[in-house]
Amino acid sequence: MSHTPTSPLTHFDAGGQAHMVDVGGKPETSRLARAGGSIRMQPATLALIRDGSAKKGDVLGIARIAAIQAAKRSGELIPLCHPLALTRVAVEFRIDEAMASVHCEVTAECLARTGVEMEALTAATLGLLTIYDMCKAVDRGMVIENVRLLEKKGGKSGHWLAGDD
């Protein structure tokens, strides 16, 4: 991919080289991001999760902790992501019997010079991956899907809600 200095991709400099965006001159503002996704599985696998009878234990409780840890480590995992001091990470799981799925939604918040979208997306993804890991012995065909940003607030670009674009 060639890069031009007028590119909207902020992680490239005028010469097309990757760099960490300089946010030093930006004011700290309250930032919030919500991200979500789902994992689809066999109904019997969902029953194990719902009933708390999975061999490895409390699947959703462990997945919640994994998601929170993932949000805290996003700056270590994503090469050009700024490390942020998060003020809140909330992880909610919803069992969907009709779709044989578990839906995960993460809200991440901070007071920073850059957004917290990557932390919310990383957390949602790792929460779902943890469910897969804990249940793969009974259902290797699980499908993680629709991981996406749902909402972001704060910063120069303001409020964005999925479906607004």
GROMACS .gro file of C-alpha atoms in nm:
model
  165
    1MET     CA    1   0.000   0.000   0.000
    2SER     CA    2   0.144   0.336  -0.092
    3HIS     CA    3   0.106   0.629   0.140
    4THR     CA    4   0.060   0.993   0.061
    5PRO     CA    5   0.104   1.276   0.310
    6THR     CA    6  -0.268   1.353   0.281
    7SER     CA    7  -0.369   1.006   0.400
    8PRO     CA    8  -0.623   0.995   0.682
    9LEU     CA    9  -0.427   0.709   0.841
   10THR     CA   10  -0.271   0.877   1.144
   11HIS     CA   11  -0.021   0.601   1.223
   12PHE     CA   12   0.196   0.685   0.921
   13ASP     CA   13   0.426   0.985   0.888
   14ALA     CA   14   0.469   1.196   0.573
   15GLY     CA   15   0.724   0.945   0.444
   16GLY     CA   16   0.488   0.649   0.487
   17GLN     CA   17   0.667   0.509   0.792
   18ALA     CA   18   0.468   0.373   1.086
   19HIS     CA   19   0.487   0.582   1.403
   20MET     CA   20   0.307   0.630   1.730
   21VAL     CA   21   0.080   0.933   1.701
   22ASP     CA   22   0.195   1.233   1.908
   23VAL     CA   23  -0.091   1.318   2.144
   24GLY     CA   24   0.121   1.536   2.374
   25GLY     CA   25  -0.045   1.860   2.266
   26LYS     CA   26  -0.400   1.732   2.306
   27PRO     CA   27  -0.598   1.804   2.622
   28GLU     CA   28  -0.700   1.522   2.853
   29THR     CA   29  -1.072   1.457   2.823
   30SER     CA   30  -1.311   1.196   2.950
   31ARG     CA   31  -1.314   0.905   2.704
   32LEU     CA   32  -1.553   0.612   2.676
   33ALA     CA   33  -1.578   0.325   2.430
   34ARG     CA   34  -1.820   0.034   2.408
   35ALA     CA   35  -1.740  -0.273   2.200
   36GLY     CA   36  -1.910  -0.606   2.161
   37GLY     CA   37  -1.915  -0.938   1.987
   38SER     CA   38  -2.058  -1.288   2.011
   39ILE     CA   39  -1.957  -1.650   2.020
   40ARG     CA   40  -2.193  -1.902   1.863
   41MET     CA   41  -2.185  -2.264   1.978
   42GLN     CA   42  -2.376  -2.589   2.008
   43PRO     CA   43  -2.681  -2.564   2.239
   44ALA     CA   44  -2.526  -2.828   2.469
   45THR     CA   45  -2.214  -2.612   2.508
   46LEU     CA   46  -2.426  -2.311   2.594
   47ALA     CA   47  -2.607  -2.522   2.857
   48LEU     CA   48  -2.272  -2.606   3.021
   49ILE     CA   49  -2.188  -2.236   3.042
   50ARG     CA   50  -2.535  -2.136   3.163
   51ASP     CA   51  -2.549  -2.409   3.428
   52GLY     CA   52  -2.192  -2.351   3.547
   53SER     CA   53  -2.106  -2.714   3.483
   54ALA     CA   54  -1.818  -2.671   3.238
   55LYS     CA   55  -1.519  -2.887   3.332
   56LYS     CA   56  -1.289  -2.585   3.378
   57GLY     CA   57  -1.531  -2.397   3.607
   58ASP     CA   58  -1.708  -2.060   3.591
   59VAL     CA   59  -1.661  -1.980   3.223
   60LEU     CA   60  -1.816  -1.633   3.225
   61GLY     CA   61  -1.648  -1.528   3.550
   62ILE     CA   62  -1.307  -1.621   3.416
   63ALA     CA   63  -1.384  -1.464   3.076
   64ARG     CA   64  -1.479  -1.140   3.255
   65ILE     CA   65  -1.142  -1.126   3.434
   66ALA     CA   66  -0.960  -1.208   3.108
   67ALA     CA   67  -1.143  -0.924   2.931
   68ILE     CA   68  -1.050  -0.675   3.201
   69GLN     CA   69  -0.686  -0.786   3.191
   70ALA     CA   70  -0.685  -0.757   2.813
   71ALA     CA   71  -0.813  -0.399   2.828
   72LYS     CA   72  -0.532  -0.311   3.070
   73ARG     CA   73  -0.268  -0.463   2.838
   74SER     CA   74  -0.384  -0.330   2.501
   75GLY     CA   75  -0.086  -0.095   2.479
   76GLU     CA   76   0.147  -0.396   2.511
   77LEU     CA   77  -0.035  -0.606   2.252
   78ILE     CA   78  -0.106  -0.355   1.975
   79PRO     CA   79   0.220  -0.204   1.849
   80LEU     CA   80   0.117   0.161   1.804
   81CYS     CA   81  -0.151   0.176   2.075
   82HIS     CA   82  -0.081   0.419   2.361
   83PRO     CA   83  -0.083   0.266   2.709
   84LEU     CA   84  -0.371   0.421   2.901
   85ALA     CA   85  -0.458   0.450   3.268
   86LEU     CA   86  -0.808   0.309   3.260
   87THR     CA   87  -1.057   0.438   3.515
   88ARG     CA   88  -1.322   0.172   3.449
   89VAL     CA   89  -1.372  -0.150   3.254
   90ALA     CA   90  -1.714  -0.317   3.272
   91VAL     CA   91  -1.781  -0.651   3.103
   92GLU     CA   92  -2.130  -0.788   3.053
   93PHE     CA   93  -2.221  -1.127   2.910
   94ARG     CA   94  -2.568  -1.217   2.786
   95ILE     CA   95  -2.671  -1.573   2.708
   96ASP     CA   96  -2.888  -1.596   2.397
   97GLU     CA   97  -3.063  -1.935   2.396
   98ALA     CA   98  -3.237  -1.873   2.062
   99MET     CA   99  -2.907  -1.810   1.883
  100ALA     CA  100  -2.702  -2.055   2.097
  101SER     CA  101  -2.464  -1.766   2.163
  102VAL     CA  102  -2.301  -1.564   2.433
  103HIS     CA  103  -2.287  -1.192   2.364
  104CYS     CA  104  -2.013  -0.985   2.525
  105GLU     CA  105  -2.022  -0.608   2.570
  106VAL     CA  106  -1.736  -0.409   2.719
  107THR     CA  107  -1.732  -0.048   2.832
  108ALA     CA  108  -1.389   0.107   2.887
  109GLU     CA  109  -1.331   0.455   3.028
  110CYS     CA  110  -1.037   0.681   3.099
  111LEU     CA  111  -0.925   1.041   3.127
  112ALA     CA  112  -0.670   1.072   2.847
  113ARG     CA  113  -0.541   1.246   2.535
  114THR     CA  114  -0.643   0.958   2.307
  115GLY     CA  115  -0.940   0.728   2.273
  116VAL     CA  116  -1.008   0.403   2.451
  117GLU     CA  117  -1.156   0.212   2.155
  118MET     CA  118  -0.870  -0.037   2.128
  119GLU     CA  119  -0.903  -0.128   2.495
  120ALA     CA  120  -1.276  -0.202   2.459
  121LEU     CA  121  -1.224  -0.401   2.137
  122THR     CA  122  -0.931  -0.598   2.280
  123ALA     CA  123  -1.129  -0.677   2.595
  124ALA     CA  124  -1.434  -0.800   2.403
  125THR     CA  125  -1.219  -1.018   2.179
  126LEU     CA  126  -1.022  -1.173   2.466
  127GLY     CA  127  -1.338  -1.234   2.668
  128LEU     CA  128  -1.481  -1.431   2.375
  129LEU     CA  129  -1.150  -1.612   2.314
  130THR     CA  130  -1.148  -1.719   2.679
  131ILE     CA  131  -1.494  -1.871   2.640
  132TYR     CA  132  -1.361  -2.060   2.337
  133ASP     CA  133  -1.056  -2.179   2.528
  134MET     CA  134  -1.259  -2.302   2.822
  135CYS     CA  135  -1.512  -2.489   2.609
  136LYS     CA  136  -1.306  -2.610   2.312
  137ALA     CA  137  -1.282  -2.963   2.454
  138VAL     CA  138  -1.656  -3.009   2.392
  139ASP     CA  139  -1.710  -2.777   2.093
  140ARG     CA  140  -1.424  -2.686   1.859
  141GLY     CA  141  -1.669  -2.544   1.604
  142MET     CA  142  -1.759  -2.234   1.805
  143VAL     CA  143  -1.758  -1.915   1.597
  144ILE     CA  144  -1.654  -1.573   1.725
  145GLU     CA  145  -1.832  -1.306   1.524
  146ASN     CA  146  -1.934  -0.944   1.494
  147VAL     CA  147  -1.663  -0.796   1.715
  148ARG     CA  148  -1.699  -0.424   1.662
  149LEU     CA  149  -1.703  -0.081   1.815
  150LEU     CA  150  -2.052   0.011   1.934
  151GLU     CA  151  -1.992   0.362   2.069
  152LYS     CA  152  -1.720   0.613   2.151
  153LYS     CA  153  -1.737   0.941   2.339
  154GLY     CA  154  -1.481   1.212   2.398
  155GLY     CA  155  -1.203   1.384   2.214
  156LYS     CA  156  -1.207   1.607   1.911
  157SER     CA  157  -1.432   1.379   1.707
  158GLY     CA  158  -1.698   1.373   1.981
  159HIS     CA  159  -1.969   1.111   2.009
  160TRP     CA  160  -2.001   0.825   1.762
  161LEU     CA  161  -2.262   0.550   1.775
  162ALA     CA  162  -2.266   0.238   1.554
  163GLY     CA  163  -2.511   0.294   1.273
  164ASP     CA  164  -2.440   0.669   1.262
  165ASP     CA  165  -2.205   0.636   0.967
   0.00000   0.00000   0.00000
